[in-house]
Tab-separated table of C-alpha atoms in Angstrom:
chain	number	residue	atom	x	y	z
E	1	MET	CA	-29.754	269.817	60.332
E	2	GLN	CA	-32.726	271.636	58.907
E	3	THR	CA	-32.220	272.338	55.238
E	4	ILE	CA	-30.730	270.127	52.541
E	5	VAL	CA	-30.099	270.940	48.833
E	6	ILE	CA	-29.989	268.122	46.303
E	7	SER	CA	-28.164	269.369	43.227
E	8	ARG	CA	-28.645	268.751	39.425
E	9	THR	CA	-31.667	266.371	39.388
E	10	ASP	CA	-32.518	266.898	35.853
E	11	ASN	CA	-32.212	263.227	34.814
E	12	VAL	CA	-32.479	261.435	38.311
E	13	ILE	CA	-35.003	263.358	40.376
E	14	SER	CA	-37.751	260.695	40.128
E	15	ALA	CA	-35.195	257.906	40.547
E	16	LEU	CA	-34.110	259.459	43.744
E	17	LEU	CA	-37.553	259.867	45.044
E	18	SER	CA	-38.383	256.272	43.916
E	19	MET	CA	-35.590	255.024	46.129
E	20	GLY	CA	-37.295	256.539	49.199
E	21	VAL	CA	-34.217	258.582	50.063
E	22	VAL	CA	-36.350	261.806	50.396
E	23	ARG	CA	-38.909	260.024	52.523
E	24	ASP	CA	-36.156	258.586	54.743
E	25	ILE	CA	-34.799	262.049	55.272
E	26	LYS	CA	-38.238	263.227	56.396
E	27	ARG	CA	-38.634	260.316	58.672
E	28	GLN	CA	-35.352	261.125	60.451
E	29	TRP	CA	-35.804	264.875	60.334
E	30	PRO	CA	-39.488	265.647	60.015
E	31	ASP	CA	-38.878	269.379	60.028
E	32	CYS	CA	-36.031	269.319	57.427
E	33	LYS	CA	-36.626	271.400	54.325
E	34	LEU	CA	-35.519	269.895	51.061
E	35	TYR	CA	-34.630	271.936	47.930
E	36	PHE	CA	-33.888	270.627	44.476
E	37	VAL	CA	-31.563	272.217	41.883
E	38	VAL	CA	-33.340	271.561	38.482
E	39	PRO	CA	-33.018	272.749	34.925
E	40	LEU	CA	-35.522	275.105	33.387
E	41	GLY	CA	-39.021	273.724	33.512
E	42	GLY	CA	-38.433	271.410	36.510
E	43	LYS	CA	-40.831	273.387	38.834
E	44	PHE	CA	-43.732	271.345	37.846
E	45	LEU	CA	-42.543	268.530	39.895
E	46	LEU	CA	-43.525	270.270	42.982
E	47	ASP	CA	-47.040	269.276	42.197
E	48	TYR	CA	-46.251	265.541	42.411
E	49	PHE	CA	-43.735	265.393	45.263
E	50	PRO	CA	-44.949	267.389	48.273
E	51	GLU	CA	-41.962	266.390	50.287
E	52	ILE	CA	-39.993	268.982	48.320
E	53	GLU	CA	-39.947	272.372	49.918
E	54	GLY	CA	-38.784	274.113	46.706
E	55	VAL	CA	-36.923	273.967	43.483
E	56	MET	CA	-34.193	276.170	42.225
E	57	ASP	CA	-33.449	276.989	38.606
E	58	VAL	CA	-29.758	276.035	37.844
E	59	ARG	CA	-29.233	279.253	35.832
E	60	ASN	CA	-29.787	281.554	38.799
E	61	VAL	CA	-28.972	279.269	41.705
E	62	GLY	CA	-26.589	281.546	43.411
E	63	LYS	CA	-29.115	283.971	44.682
E	64	SER	CA	-31.598	281.157	45.565
E	65	ILE	CA	-28.957	279.231	47.687
E	66	GLU	CA	-28.052	282.234	49.561
E	67	ASN	CA	-31.630	282.939	50.523
E	68	ILE	CA	-32.350	279.519	51.880
E	69	GLN	CA	-29.242	279.309	54.138
E	70	ALA	CA	-28.887	275.536	53.655
E	71	ASP	CA	-27.002	273.222	56.059
E	72	ALA	CA	-25.720	270.829	53.328
E	73	ILE	CA	-25.877	270.210	49.598
E	74	LEU	CA	-25.601	266.715	48.015
E	75	PHE	CA	-24.363	266.676	44.505
E	76	LEU	CA	-25.819	263.954	42.296
E	77	HIS	CA	-23.971	265.314	39.422
E	78	LYS	CA	-20.883	267.454	40.011
E	79	ASP	CA	-21.415	271.050	38.847
E	80	LYS	CA	-18.816	273.715	39.459
E	81	MET	CA	-21.244	276.549	38.947
E	82	VAL	CA	-23.487	275.295	41.703
E	83	ALA	CA	-20.580	274.247	43.858
E	84	LYS	CA	-19.125	277.780	43.723
E	85	ALA	CA	-22.491	279.269	44.636
E	86	ALA	CA	-22.884	276.781	47.577
E	87	LYS	CA	-19.500	277.744	48.802
E	88	LYS	CA	-20.080	281.371	48.520
E	89	ALA	CA	-23.369	280.953	50.409
E	90	GLY	CA	-21.425	279.327	53.249
E	91	ILE	CA	-22.995	275.825	53.052
E	92	ALA	CA	-20.778	273.801	55.398
E	93	LEU	CA	-21.254	270.328	53.885
E	94	ARG	CA	-20.813	270.122	50.088
E	95	ILE	CA	-20.996	266.368	49.401
E	96	ALA	CA	-20.092	264.731	45.992
E	97	GLU	CA	-18.509	261.487	44.751
E	98	LYS	CA	-14.832	261.330	45.399
E	99	GLY	CA	-12.739	262.913	42.773
E	100	SER	CA	-9.470	264.583	42.305
E	101	LEU	CA	-7.848	266.585	44.973
E	102	LEU	CA	-8.399	269.764	43.084
E	103	GLU	CA	-12.100	269.411	43.572
E	104	LYS	CA	-11.673	269.744	47.358
E	105	ARG	CA	-12.293	273.386	47.212
E	106	TYR	CA	-15.675	272.785	45.601
E	107	TYR	CA	-16.834	269.504	47.511
E	108	ASN	CA	-15.382	269.392	51.049
E	109	GLN	CA	-16.899	265.964	51.742
E	110	THR	CA	-16.775	263.060	49.377
E	111	VAL	CA	-18.032	259.479	49.251
E	112	VAL	CA	-16.900	256.482	47.359
E	113	LEU	CA	-19.687	254.797	45.392
E	114	PRO	CA	-19.496	251.054	45.835
E	115	GLU	CA	-18.807	248.977	42.692
E	116	GLY	CA	-21.989	247.179	41.295
E	117	VAL	CA	-24.384	249.186	43.402
E	118	LYS	CA	-27.083	251.347	41.815
E	119	GLY	CA	-26.003	254.909	41.619
E	120	VAL	CA	-28.996	256.388	43.649
E	121	THR	CA	-28.751	253.772	46.278
E	122	ALA	CA	-24.866	254.354	46.619
E	123	ARG	CA	-25.529	258.064	47.117
E	124	ALA	CA	-27.477	257.316	50.161
E	125	GLU	CA	-24.139	256.799	51.759
E	126	ALA	CA	-23.533	260.531	51.530
E	127	LEU	CA	-26.521	261.171	53.673
E	128	VAL	CA	-25.331	258.587	56.208
E	129	SER	CA	-22.174	260.638	56.417
E	130	VAL	CA	-23.885	263.669	57.778
E	131	GLY	CA	-25.975	261.766	60.276
E	132	LEU	CA	-28.936	260.278	58.504
E	133	GLU	CA	-29.654	256.567	59.441
E	134	ILE	CA	-30.519	254.649	56.211
E	135	GLU	CA	-30.588	250.902	56.008
E	136	GLN	CA	-29.244	250.191	52.531
E	137	GLU	CA	-31.389	247.043	52.137
E	138	GLU	CA	-34.475	249.020	52.935
E	139	VAL	CA	-33.604	251.780	50.522
E	140	GLY	CA	-32.975	249.337	47.708
E	141	ASP	CA	-36.105	247.318	48.293
E	142	GLN	CA	-38.652	250.122	48.451
E	143	GLU	CA	-41.467	250.254	45.902
E	144	PHE	CA	-41.745	253.068	43.535
E	145	PRO	CA	-44.083	255.666	45.064
E	146	LYS	CA	-47.528	256.005	43.352
E	147	ILE	CA	-48.581	259.420	42.044
E	148	THR	CA	-51.583	260.616	40.220
E	149	LEU	CA	-51.041	262.395	37.026
E	150	PRO	CA	-53.393	265.286	35.876
E	151	GLN	CA	-56.508	264.089	34.131
E	152	THR	CA	-58.852	265.380	31.523
E	153	PRO	CA	-62.307	264.362	30.324
E	154	PRO	CA	-62.152	261.810	27.504
E	155	MET	CA	-63.832	264.349	25.125
E	156	VAL	CA	-60.810	266.565	25.266
E	157	TYR	CA	-58.828	264.117	23.094
E	158	ARG	CA	-61.639	263.008	20.911
E	159	GLY	CA	-60.110	261.839	17.574
E	160	VAL	CA	-56.621	261.639	19.085
E	161	ILE	CA	-57.196	258.758	21.624
E	162	LYS	CA	-58.849	255.675	20.055
E	163	LYS	CA	-60.618	253.635	22.548
E	164	SER	CA	-60.635	250.506	20.340
E	165	LEU	CA	-56.888	250.581	19.826
E	166	ILE	CA	-53.737	250.578	21.869
E	167	ASN	CA	-52.651	254.077	22.231
E	168	VAL	CA	-48.943	254.631	22.298
E	169	VAL	CA	-47.895	258.118	23.559
E	170	MET	CA	-44.386	259.007	22.316
E	171	TYR	CA	-41.994	261.814	23.366
E	172	PRO	CA	-39.371	261.264	20.674
E	173	TYR	CA	-37.349	264.538	21.001
E	174	LYS	CA	-36.336	267.084	23.688
E	175	GLU	CA	-34.569	270.213	22.835
E	176	GLY	CA	-30.870	270.190	24.026
E	177	ALA	CA	-30.879	266.430	24.844
E	178	GLU	CA	-27.968	264.371	23.691
E	179	ARG	CA	-28.902	260.854	24.819
E	180	ILE	CA	-31.850	260.366	22.483
E	181	TRP	CA	-33.052	257.370	20.376
E	182	PRO	CA	-32.967	258.545	16.752
E	183	VAL	CA	-36.316	260.085	15.756
E	184	VAL	CA	-36.224	258.201	12.409
E	185	ASN	CA	-36.507	254.958	14.386
E	186	TYR	CA	-39.948	255.923	15.606
E	187	PHE	CA	-41.073	256.353	11.925
E	188	GLU	CA	-39.744	252.891	11.063
E	189	LEU	CA	-41.272	251.283	14.260
E	190	ILE	CA	-44.715	252.625	13.442
E	191	GLU	CA	-44.428	251.327	9.836
E	192	ARG	CA	-43.630	247.756	11.121
E	193	LEU	CA	-46.509	247.613	13.614
E	194	PRO	CA	-50.159	246.604	12.696
E	195	LYS	CA	-52.197	249.646	12.083
E	196	HIS	CA	-55.461	247.918	13.135
E	197	ILE	CA	-53.869	247.455	16.679
E	198	PHE	CA	-51.885	250.568	17.427
E	199	ASN	CA	-52.480	254.358	17.492
E	200	PHE	CA	-49.771	256.611	18.051
E	201	VAL	CA	-49.680	260.259	19.521
E	202	VAL	CA	-46.508	262.330	19.305
E	203	VAL	CA	-46.137	265.035	22.158
E	204	GLY	CA	-43.665	267.790	22.669
E	205	THR	CA	-43.381	271.537	22.993
E	206	GLU	CA	-44.056	273.902	20.079
E	207	LYS	CA	-40.476	274.197	19.244
E	208	GLU	CA	-39.785	270.437	19.542
E	209	GLY	CA	-42.613	269.939	17.155
E	210	GLN	CA	-41.203	272.326	14.764
E	211	LEU	CA	-37.766	270.598	14.711
E	212	LEU	CA	-39.393	267.223	14.346
E	213	LYS	CA	-41.280	268.400	11.431
E	214	GLN	CA	-38.207	270.005	9.874
E	215	TYR	CA	-35.901	266.963	10.128
E	216	THR	CA	-38.320	263.967	10.317
E	217	PRO	CA	-41.431	265.264	8.331
E	218	GLU	CA	-42.322	261.689	7.322
E	219	LEU	CA	-43.193	260.838	10.844
E	220	PHE	CA	-46.288	263.036	10.688
E	221	ARG	CA	-47.489	261.781	7.385
E	222	LEU	CA	-48.424	258.378	8.700
E	223	PRO	CA	-52.257	258.161	9.184
E	224	SER	CA	-51.870	256.315	12.472
E	225	VAL	CA	-49.866	259.305	14.037
E	226	LYS	CA	-51.631	262.115	15.858
E	227	ASP	CA	-49.640	265.275	16.216
E	228	LYS	CA	-49.940	266.805	19.654
E	229	THR	CA	-46.749	268.833	19.816
E	230	GLY	CA	-46.946	272.417	20.443
E	231	LEU	CA	-48.015	271.865	24.035
E	232	GLU	CA	-47.278	274.873	26.298
E	233	GLU	CA	-46.824	273.296	29.599
E	234	GLU	CA	-45.330	269.951	31.075
E	235	GLU	CA	-48.760	269.250	32.609
E	236	GLU	CA	-50.327	269.045	29.121
E	237	ILE	CA	-47.784	266.422	28.155
E	238	LEU	CA	-48.559	264.465	31.370
E	239	LYS	CA	-52.263	264.660	30.732
E	240	LEU	CA	-51.821	262.927	27.351
E	241	VAL	CA	-49.482	260.379	28.921
E	242	ASN	CA	-52.173	259.650	31.349
E	243	ARG	CA	-54.684	259.017	28.707
E	244	GLY	CA	-52.481	256.525	26.732
E	245	ASP	CA	-52.043	252.826	27.180
E	246	ILE	CA	-48.269	252.853	26.814
E	247	PHE	CA	-45.636	255.828	27.100
E	248	LEU	CA	-42.619	255.447	24.799
E	249	SER	CA	-39.644	257.760	25.348
E	250	PHE	CA	-35.943	258.146	26.261
E	251	ASN	CA	-36.842	261.042	28.542
E	252	GLN	CA	-36.015	260.056	32.143
E	253	VAL	CA	-38.233	262.634	33.961
E	254	TYR	CA	-41.390	261.741	32.056
E	255	THR	CA	-40.764	257.953	32.050
E	256	HIS	CA	-40.240	258.022	35.845
E	257	LEU	CA	-43.434	259.878	36.445
E	258	SER	CA	-45.266	257.554	33.932
E	259	VAL	CA	-44.033	254.508	35.901
E	260	ALA	CA	-44.940	256.166	39.177
E	261	ALA	CA	-48.492	256.598	37.834
E	262	GLY	CA	-48.631	252.827	36.998
E	263	ILE	CA	-48.744	253.410	33.221
E	264	GLU	CA	-47.044	250.717	30.980
E	265	THR	CA	-43.738	252.346	30.095
E	266	VAL	CA	-41.051	251.730	27.361
E	267	MET	CA	-37.822	253.505	28.326
E	268	MET	CA	-34.933	253.620	25.801
E	269	THR	CA	-31.636	254.384	27.743
E	270	PRO	CA	-27.899	254.204	27.534
E	271	PRO	CA	-26.550	251.383	29.518
E	272	VAL	CA	-24.895	253.547	32.271
E	273	GLU	CA	-28.202	255.275	32.704
E	274	SER	CA	-30.244	252.071	32.930
E	275	ARG	CA	-28.000	250.749	35.696
E	276	GLN	CA	-27.979	253.902	37.749
E	277	PHE	CA	-31.148	255.876	37.343
E	278	ALA	CA	-33.809	253.528	35.915
E	279	PRO	CA	-37.073	253.167	37.818
E	280	PRO	CA	-36.535	250.242	40.324
E	281	ASN	CA	-38.665	247.363	41.425
E	282	ASN	CA	-41.522	248.018	39.176
E	283	THR	CA	-43.218	245.695	36.548
E	284	SER	CA	-44.844	248.496	34.463
E	285	VAL	CA	-41.481	249.581	32.885
E	286	ASN	CA	-39.674	247.995	30.069
E	287	ILE	CA	-36.064	249.232	29.998
E	288	LEU	CA	-34.234	248.784	26.700
E	289	SER	CA	-30.575	249.342	26.746
E	290	SER	CA	-27.646	248.533	24.234
E	291	GLY	CA	-25.300	246.581	26.606
E	292	GLU	CA	-22.842	247.092	29.354
E	293	THR	CA	-20.718	249.914	27.937
E	294	GLU	CA	-19.427	252.427	30.545
E	295	CYS	CA	-20.078	255.372	28.142
E	296	ILE	CA	-16.393	256.566	28.564
E	297	ASP	CA	-15.921	256.909	24.898
E	298	CYS	CA	-18.987	259.145	24.507
E	299	THR	CA	-18.436	261.459	27.521
E	300	LYS	CA	-16.611	264.217	25.461
E	301	LYS	CA	-18.603	263.870	22.215
E	302	LYS	CA	-21.888	265.200	21.054
E	303	GLY	CA	-24.613	262.683	21.182
E	304	CYS	CA	-24.828	259.112	22.426
E	305	THR	CA	-23.755	256.187	20.350
E	306	CYS	CA	-24.987	253.501	22.780
E	307	ILE	CA	-28.677	254.579	22.662
E	308	LYS	CA	-28.736	254.708	18.920
E	309	GLN	CA	-27.767	250.969	18.895
E	310	ILE	CA	-30.946	249.918	20.566
E	311	GLU	CA	-32.668	247.996	17.789
E	312	ILE	CA	-36.117	248.838	16.519
E	313	ALA	CA	-37.055	245.139	16.567
E	314	ALA	CA	-36.514	245.197	20.393
E	315	VAL	CA	-39.028	248.032	20.890
E	316	GLU	CA	-41.347	246.339	18.405
E	317	GLU	CA	-41.362	243.195	20.335
E	318	VAL	CA	-42.266	244.935	23.579
E	319	LEU	CA	-45.224	246.591	21.943
E	320	LEU	CA	-46.348	243.381	20.314
E	321	GLU	CA	-46.021	241.451	23.544
E	322	TYR	CA	-48.292	244.004	25.251
E	323	ALA	CA	-50.810	243.523	22.477
E	324	ARG	CA	-50.745	239.805	23.055
E	325	LYS	CA	-51.319	240.233	26.736
E	326	LYS	CA	-54.351	242.373	25.862
E	327	GLY	CA	-55.779	239.628	23.594
E	328	MET	CA	-55.360	242.003	20.487
E	329	LEU	CA	-52.804	239.770	18.829
E	330	GLU	CA	-52.568	236.058	18.311
E	331	GLU	CA	-49.710	234.163	20.073
């Protein structure tokens, strides 16, 4: 086996890598080439994970898959468009979670995910089925790999990052995302927190910034909030994340990278996401979820009810506890 494609890693790419699955593949097959199918904008991940040979944009995946002549494709999320492209490209092993018999034409090898096992860990079973030797205990116990985020001189963010305060970098909105914590909650959260302790920086793309200002303009009227939306590249967002003390977001790709860089991270997530794709075995991440719902009721609806139920007070307490540990707030 020389080439493996891992498909639709938009919200689990870092979780997969954190479990050591990619590194296990490389240990078993040092010459193996690994490709990831990612959404638009995912190519920047190559800079942080050299184990990946390349990434393919899901929108034009057909031509890309044909060019690399892969031996197997592992689906973390089922995707008929990608599956059809893989079949047309002649990929012999198309592995996915077991589903209906009708799916056999798309996914010709299936695995059953054990009940109560983290999704990423369970999916390692699929790689075992194609000959990779992975000890499940070893996979589950591995530490999150450390990475280095891009850095900038302190003067670049003069007036944005306050050395005397706790700097909370927030990524409150991503265009097209459905499982987001309501943006208005960030406004109320900031209003509740002591201004002499916390400084807030809002990051995002230019379009995301415009939408935030259109629908939640009050967020940017708070004197303790610095507007750094309008960033052109993902790397610029990561540079600011790296300058802050805490990163606060629902966005899984950025929260995983933040955790991997050792930055204190607060992650708001639906319960199903927190069980399957949250960063494992790391003390620098605070995972806030709304319970044990299986998300069945929301799968065919716009938006996510569960993540909206995460209380502002729960996020507030995490930030206040951080301030107490830093000696900036009395017990």
